[in-house]
CSV table of C-alpha atoms and ligand atoms in Angstrom, one decimal:
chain,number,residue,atom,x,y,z
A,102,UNK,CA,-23.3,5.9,5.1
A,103,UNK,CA,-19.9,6.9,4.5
A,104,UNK,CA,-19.2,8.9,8.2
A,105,UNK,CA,-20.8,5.7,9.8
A,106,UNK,CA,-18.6,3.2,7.9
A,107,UNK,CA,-15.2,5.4,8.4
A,108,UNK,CA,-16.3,5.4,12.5
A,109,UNK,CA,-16.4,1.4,12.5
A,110,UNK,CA,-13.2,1.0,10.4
A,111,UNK,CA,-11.7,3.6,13.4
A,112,UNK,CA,-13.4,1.7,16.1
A,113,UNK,CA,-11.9,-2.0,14.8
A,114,UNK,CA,-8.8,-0.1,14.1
A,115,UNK,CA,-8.3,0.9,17.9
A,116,UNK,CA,-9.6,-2.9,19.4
A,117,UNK,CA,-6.8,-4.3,17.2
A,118,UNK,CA,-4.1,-1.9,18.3
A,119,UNK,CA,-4.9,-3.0,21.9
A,120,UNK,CA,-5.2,-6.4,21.0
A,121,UNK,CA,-2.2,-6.4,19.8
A,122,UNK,CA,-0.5,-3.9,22.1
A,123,UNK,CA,0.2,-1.1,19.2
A,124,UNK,CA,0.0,2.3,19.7
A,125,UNK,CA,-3.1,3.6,17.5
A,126,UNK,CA,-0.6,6.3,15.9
A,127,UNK,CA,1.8,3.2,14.4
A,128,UNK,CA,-1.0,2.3,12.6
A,129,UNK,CA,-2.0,4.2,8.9
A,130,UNK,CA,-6.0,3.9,7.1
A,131,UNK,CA,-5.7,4.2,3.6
A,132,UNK,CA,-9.0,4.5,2.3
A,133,UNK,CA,-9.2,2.6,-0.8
A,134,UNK,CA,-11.0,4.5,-3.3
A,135,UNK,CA,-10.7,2.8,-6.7
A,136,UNK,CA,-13.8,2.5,-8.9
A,137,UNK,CA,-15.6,5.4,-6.7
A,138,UNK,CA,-16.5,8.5,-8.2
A,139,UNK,CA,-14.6,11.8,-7.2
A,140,UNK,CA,-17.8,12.6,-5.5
A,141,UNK,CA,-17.4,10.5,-2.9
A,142,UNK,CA,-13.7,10.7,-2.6
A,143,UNK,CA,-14.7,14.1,-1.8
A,144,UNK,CA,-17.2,13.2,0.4
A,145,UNK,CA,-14.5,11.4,2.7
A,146,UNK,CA,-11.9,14.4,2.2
A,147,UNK,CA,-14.4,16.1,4.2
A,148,UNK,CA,-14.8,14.0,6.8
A,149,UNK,CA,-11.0,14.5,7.4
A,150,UNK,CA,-9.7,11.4,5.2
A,151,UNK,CA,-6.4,12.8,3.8
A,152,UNK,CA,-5.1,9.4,2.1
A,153,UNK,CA,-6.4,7.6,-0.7
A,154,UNK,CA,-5.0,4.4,-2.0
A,155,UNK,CA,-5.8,3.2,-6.0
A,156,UNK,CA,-4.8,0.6,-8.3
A,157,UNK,CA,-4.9,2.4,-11.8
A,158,UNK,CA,-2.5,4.7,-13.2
A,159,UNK,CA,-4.8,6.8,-15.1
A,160,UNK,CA,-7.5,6.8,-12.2
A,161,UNK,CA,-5.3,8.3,-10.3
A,162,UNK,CA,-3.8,10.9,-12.3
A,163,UNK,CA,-7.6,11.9,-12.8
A,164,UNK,CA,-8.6,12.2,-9.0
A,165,UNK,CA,-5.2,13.6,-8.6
A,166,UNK,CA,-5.9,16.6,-10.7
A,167,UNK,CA,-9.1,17.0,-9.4
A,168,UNK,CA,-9.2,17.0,-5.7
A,169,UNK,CA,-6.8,19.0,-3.3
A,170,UNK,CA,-3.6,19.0,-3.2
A,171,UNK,CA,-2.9,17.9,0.5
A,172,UNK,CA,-4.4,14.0,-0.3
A,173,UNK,CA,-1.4,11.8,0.2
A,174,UNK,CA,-1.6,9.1,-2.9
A,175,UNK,CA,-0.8,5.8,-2.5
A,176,UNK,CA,0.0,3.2,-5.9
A,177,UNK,CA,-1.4,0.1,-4.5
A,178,UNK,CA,-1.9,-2.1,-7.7
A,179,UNK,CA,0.1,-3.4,-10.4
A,180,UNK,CA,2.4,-1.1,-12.0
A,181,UNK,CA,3.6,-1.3,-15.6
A,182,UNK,CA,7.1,0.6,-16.4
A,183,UNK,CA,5.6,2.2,-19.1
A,184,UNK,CA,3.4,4.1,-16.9
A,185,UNK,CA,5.5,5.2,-14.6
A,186,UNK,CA,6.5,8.9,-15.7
A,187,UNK,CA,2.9,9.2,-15.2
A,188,UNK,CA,3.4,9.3,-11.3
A,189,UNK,CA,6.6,9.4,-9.3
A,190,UNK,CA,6.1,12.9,-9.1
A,191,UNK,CA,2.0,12.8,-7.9
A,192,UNK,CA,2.3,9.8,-5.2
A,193,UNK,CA,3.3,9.6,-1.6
A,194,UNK,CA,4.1,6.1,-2.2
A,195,UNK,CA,4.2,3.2,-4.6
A,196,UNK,CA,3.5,-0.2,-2.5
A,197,UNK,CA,3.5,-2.6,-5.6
A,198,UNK,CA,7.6,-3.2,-6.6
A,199,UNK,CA,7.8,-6.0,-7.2
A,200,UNK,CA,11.3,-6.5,-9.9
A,201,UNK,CA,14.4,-4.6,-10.4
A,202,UNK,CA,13.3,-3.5,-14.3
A,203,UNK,CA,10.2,-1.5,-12.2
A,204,UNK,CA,13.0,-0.3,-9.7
A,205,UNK,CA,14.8,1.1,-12.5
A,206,UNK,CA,12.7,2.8,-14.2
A,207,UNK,CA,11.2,4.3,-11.3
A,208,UNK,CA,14.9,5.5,-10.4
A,209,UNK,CA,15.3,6.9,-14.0
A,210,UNK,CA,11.8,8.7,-14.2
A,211,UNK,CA,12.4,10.3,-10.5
A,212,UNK,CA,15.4,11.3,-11.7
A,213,UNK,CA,14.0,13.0,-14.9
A,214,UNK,CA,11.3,14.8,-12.1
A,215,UNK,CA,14.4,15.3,-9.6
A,216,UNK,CA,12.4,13.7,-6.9
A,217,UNK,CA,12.8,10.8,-4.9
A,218,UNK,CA,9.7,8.5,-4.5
A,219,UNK,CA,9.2,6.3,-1.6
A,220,UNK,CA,8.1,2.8,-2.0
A,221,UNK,CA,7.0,-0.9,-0.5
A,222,UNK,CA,8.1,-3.9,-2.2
A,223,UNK,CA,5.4,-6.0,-2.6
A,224,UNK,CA,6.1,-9.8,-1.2
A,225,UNK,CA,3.6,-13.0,-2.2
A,226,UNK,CA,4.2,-14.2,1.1
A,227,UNK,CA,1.7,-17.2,0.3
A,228,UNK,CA,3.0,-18.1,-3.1
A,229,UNK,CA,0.1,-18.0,-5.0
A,230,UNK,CA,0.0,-18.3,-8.3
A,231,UNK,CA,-2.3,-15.9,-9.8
A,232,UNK,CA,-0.8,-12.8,-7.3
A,233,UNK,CA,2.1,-10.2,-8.4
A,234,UNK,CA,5.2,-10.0,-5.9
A,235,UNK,CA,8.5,-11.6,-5.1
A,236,UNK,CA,9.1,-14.5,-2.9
A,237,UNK,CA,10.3,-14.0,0.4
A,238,UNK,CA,13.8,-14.8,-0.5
A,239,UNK,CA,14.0,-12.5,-3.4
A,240,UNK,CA,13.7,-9.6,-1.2
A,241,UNK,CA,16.9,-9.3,0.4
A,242,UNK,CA,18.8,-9.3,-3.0
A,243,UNK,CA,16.5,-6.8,-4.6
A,244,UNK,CA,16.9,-4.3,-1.7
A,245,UNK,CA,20.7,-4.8,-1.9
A,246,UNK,CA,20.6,-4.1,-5.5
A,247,UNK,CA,18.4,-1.4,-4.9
A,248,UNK,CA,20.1,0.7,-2.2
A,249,UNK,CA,22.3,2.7,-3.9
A,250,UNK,CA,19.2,4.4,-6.0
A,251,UNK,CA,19.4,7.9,-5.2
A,252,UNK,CA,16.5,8.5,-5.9
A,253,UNK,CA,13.9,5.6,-4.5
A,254,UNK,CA,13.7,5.5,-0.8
A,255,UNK,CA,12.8,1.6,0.2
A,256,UNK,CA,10.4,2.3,2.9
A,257,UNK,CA,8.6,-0.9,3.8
A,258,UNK,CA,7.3,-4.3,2.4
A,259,UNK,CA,3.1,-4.8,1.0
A,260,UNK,CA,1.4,-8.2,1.0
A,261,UNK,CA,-2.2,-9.0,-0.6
A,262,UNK,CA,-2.7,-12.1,1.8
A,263,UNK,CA,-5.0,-14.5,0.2
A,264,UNK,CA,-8.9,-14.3,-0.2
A,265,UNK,CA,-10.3,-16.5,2.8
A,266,UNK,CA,-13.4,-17.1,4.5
A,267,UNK,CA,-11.8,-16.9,7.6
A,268,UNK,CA,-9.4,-13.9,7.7
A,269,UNK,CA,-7.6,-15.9,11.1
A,270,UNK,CA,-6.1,-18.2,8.4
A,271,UNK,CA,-4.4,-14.7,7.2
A,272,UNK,CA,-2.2,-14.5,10.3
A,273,UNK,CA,0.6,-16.6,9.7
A,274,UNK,CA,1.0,-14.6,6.5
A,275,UNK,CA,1.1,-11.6,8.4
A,276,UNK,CA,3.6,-12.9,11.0
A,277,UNK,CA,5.6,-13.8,7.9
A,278,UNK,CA,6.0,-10.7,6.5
A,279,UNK,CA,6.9,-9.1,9.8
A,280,UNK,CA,10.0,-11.0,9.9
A,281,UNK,CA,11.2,-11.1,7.6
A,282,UNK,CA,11.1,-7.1,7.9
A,283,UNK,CA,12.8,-7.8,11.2
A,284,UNK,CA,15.1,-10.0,9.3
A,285,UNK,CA,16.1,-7.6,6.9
A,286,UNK,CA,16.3,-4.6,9.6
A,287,UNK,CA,19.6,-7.0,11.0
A,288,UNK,CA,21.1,-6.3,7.8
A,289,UNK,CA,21.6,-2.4,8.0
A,290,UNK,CA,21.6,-1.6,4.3
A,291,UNK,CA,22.4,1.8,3.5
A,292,UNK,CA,19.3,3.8,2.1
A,293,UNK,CA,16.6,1.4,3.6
A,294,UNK,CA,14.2,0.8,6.2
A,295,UNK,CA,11.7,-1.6,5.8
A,296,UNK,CA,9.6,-0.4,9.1
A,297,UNK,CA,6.5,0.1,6.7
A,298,UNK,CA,4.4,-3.2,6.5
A,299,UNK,CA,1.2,-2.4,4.5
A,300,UNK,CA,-0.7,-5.4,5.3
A,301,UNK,CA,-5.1,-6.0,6.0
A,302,UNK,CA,-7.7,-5.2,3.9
A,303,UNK,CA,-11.3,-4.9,4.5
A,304,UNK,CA,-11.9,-8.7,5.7
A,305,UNK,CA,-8.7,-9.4,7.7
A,306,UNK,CA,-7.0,-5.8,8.6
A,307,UNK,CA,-7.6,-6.3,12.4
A,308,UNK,CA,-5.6,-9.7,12.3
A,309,UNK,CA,-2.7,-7.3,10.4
A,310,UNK,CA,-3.2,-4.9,12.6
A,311,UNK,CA,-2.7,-7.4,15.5
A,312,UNK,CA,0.7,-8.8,13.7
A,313,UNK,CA,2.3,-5.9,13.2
A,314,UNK,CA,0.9,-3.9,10.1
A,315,UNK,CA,1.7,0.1,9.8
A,316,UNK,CA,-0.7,0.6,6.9
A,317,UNK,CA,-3.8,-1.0,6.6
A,318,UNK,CA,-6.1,-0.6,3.0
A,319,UNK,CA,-9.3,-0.6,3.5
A,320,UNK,CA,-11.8,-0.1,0.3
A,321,UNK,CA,-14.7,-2.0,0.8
A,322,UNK,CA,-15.1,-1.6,4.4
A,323,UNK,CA,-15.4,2.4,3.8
A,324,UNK,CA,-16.6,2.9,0.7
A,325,UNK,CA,-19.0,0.0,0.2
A,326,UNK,CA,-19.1,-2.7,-2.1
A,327,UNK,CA,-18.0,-2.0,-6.0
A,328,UNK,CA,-19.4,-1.9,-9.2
A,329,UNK,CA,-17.3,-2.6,-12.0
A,330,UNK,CA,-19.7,-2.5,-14.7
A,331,UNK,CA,-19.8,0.8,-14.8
B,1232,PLP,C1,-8.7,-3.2,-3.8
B,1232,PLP,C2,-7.5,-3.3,-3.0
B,1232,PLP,C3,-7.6,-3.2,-1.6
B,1232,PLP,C4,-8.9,-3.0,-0.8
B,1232,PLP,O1,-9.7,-4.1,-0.8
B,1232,PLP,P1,-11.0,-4.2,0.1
B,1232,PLP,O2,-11.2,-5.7,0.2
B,1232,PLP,O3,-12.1,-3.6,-0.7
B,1232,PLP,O4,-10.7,-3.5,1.4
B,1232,PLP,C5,-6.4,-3.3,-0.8
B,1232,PLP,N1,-5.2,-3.5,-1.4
B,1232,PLP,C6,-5.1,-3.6,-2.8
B,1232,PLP,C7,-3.8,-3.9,-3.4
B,1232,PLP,C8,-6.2,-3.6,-3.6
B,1232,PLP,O5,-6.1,-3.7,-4.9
């Protein structure tokens, strides 16, 4: 049951804030919704969920339209430029920059919209092949490049760690990504704060949550396992 599963994911979400000595309000749920019907997006707006995370343009500009208007949307997936006009004015945040040509044209459709749309740059901390993202040395320069955008506000850095049995072997990924936040912070670059880390997902967000994470997306976990055949 949804209410059940959204009280565990709470629960685990307050034993790793004191585990890792963070104060539960540092720490943001985005319920991962992709795949799931509007139903049950529904369903969890009424048990108080207010922010939704999916990985498809057009799925969320459908769920957009037709649940209410106080649901915080978050881009967590793969973005192609060409879809962008689609949503810099509907989302709360876009977690998945990962190259100045996105950067651009998220700059120039904002601009078109005369808004200013917040956003993680996505980092593939563990280098692996078949993941999106820059390497952890690209970040630095792309932020730099990036800072006099009037209309992008650099907010933070996303990781997808690595699918493992064992979400402990996630940590030092995690650790990673938090410093070289930290690392970035020394800089003091003009139009950026990279205090966001959206990092955890259903099978290791308590070991984020323990290194530091601010935003943690959980699908499974809530919403149960899901069906793409449908
Ligand atoms: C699907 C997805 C999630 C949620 O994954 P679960 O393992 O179901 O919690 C988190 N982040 C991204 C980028 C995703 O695409």
């Amino acid at each position: 049951m949804l209410k059940e599963a959204l009280e565990n994911v709470e629960k685990k979400i307050e034993i790793s804030c004191k585990k890792g000595d963070r104060s539960r309000e540092d720490v943001t749920l985005i319920a991962v919704s992709k795949t799931k019907p509007i139903s049950v997006l529904q369903e969890a707006y009424d048990l108080g969920i207010r922010i939704f995370g999916e990985n498809k343009v057009q799925e969320l500009t459908d769920k957009y339209e037709a649940l209410p208007k106080d649901i915080e949307w978050h881009m967590i997936g793969h973005l192609q430029r060409n879809k962008v006009k689609y949503i810099v004015d509907k989302v709360a945040m876009i977690h998945s920059v990962d190259s100045f040509r996105l950067a651009e044209t998220i700059e120039k459709e904002a601009e078109k919209k005369n808004c200013v749309v917040n956003v993680l740059l996505e980092v593939n901390v563990a280098g692996e092949e078949s993941k999106f993202g820059l390497a952890p040395d690209e970040v630095l320069p792309l932020i730099k490049k990036i800072a006099s955008f009037s209309h992008i506000k650099v907010c933070g850095l996303m990781t997808i760690a690595p699918n493992v049995e064992n979400p402990e072997e996630n940590r030092p990924y995690f650790a990673k990504l938090r410093k070289l936040s930290v690392d970035i912070m020394h800089e003091n670059i003009d139009n950026t704060n990279v205090s966001i880390l959206s990092m955890g997902m259903t099978n290791d967000y308590m070991i984020a949550i323990e290194e530091g994470a601010t935003m943690v997306r959980v699908g499974t976990g809530i919403f149960g396992v899901r069906d793409y055949s449908i």
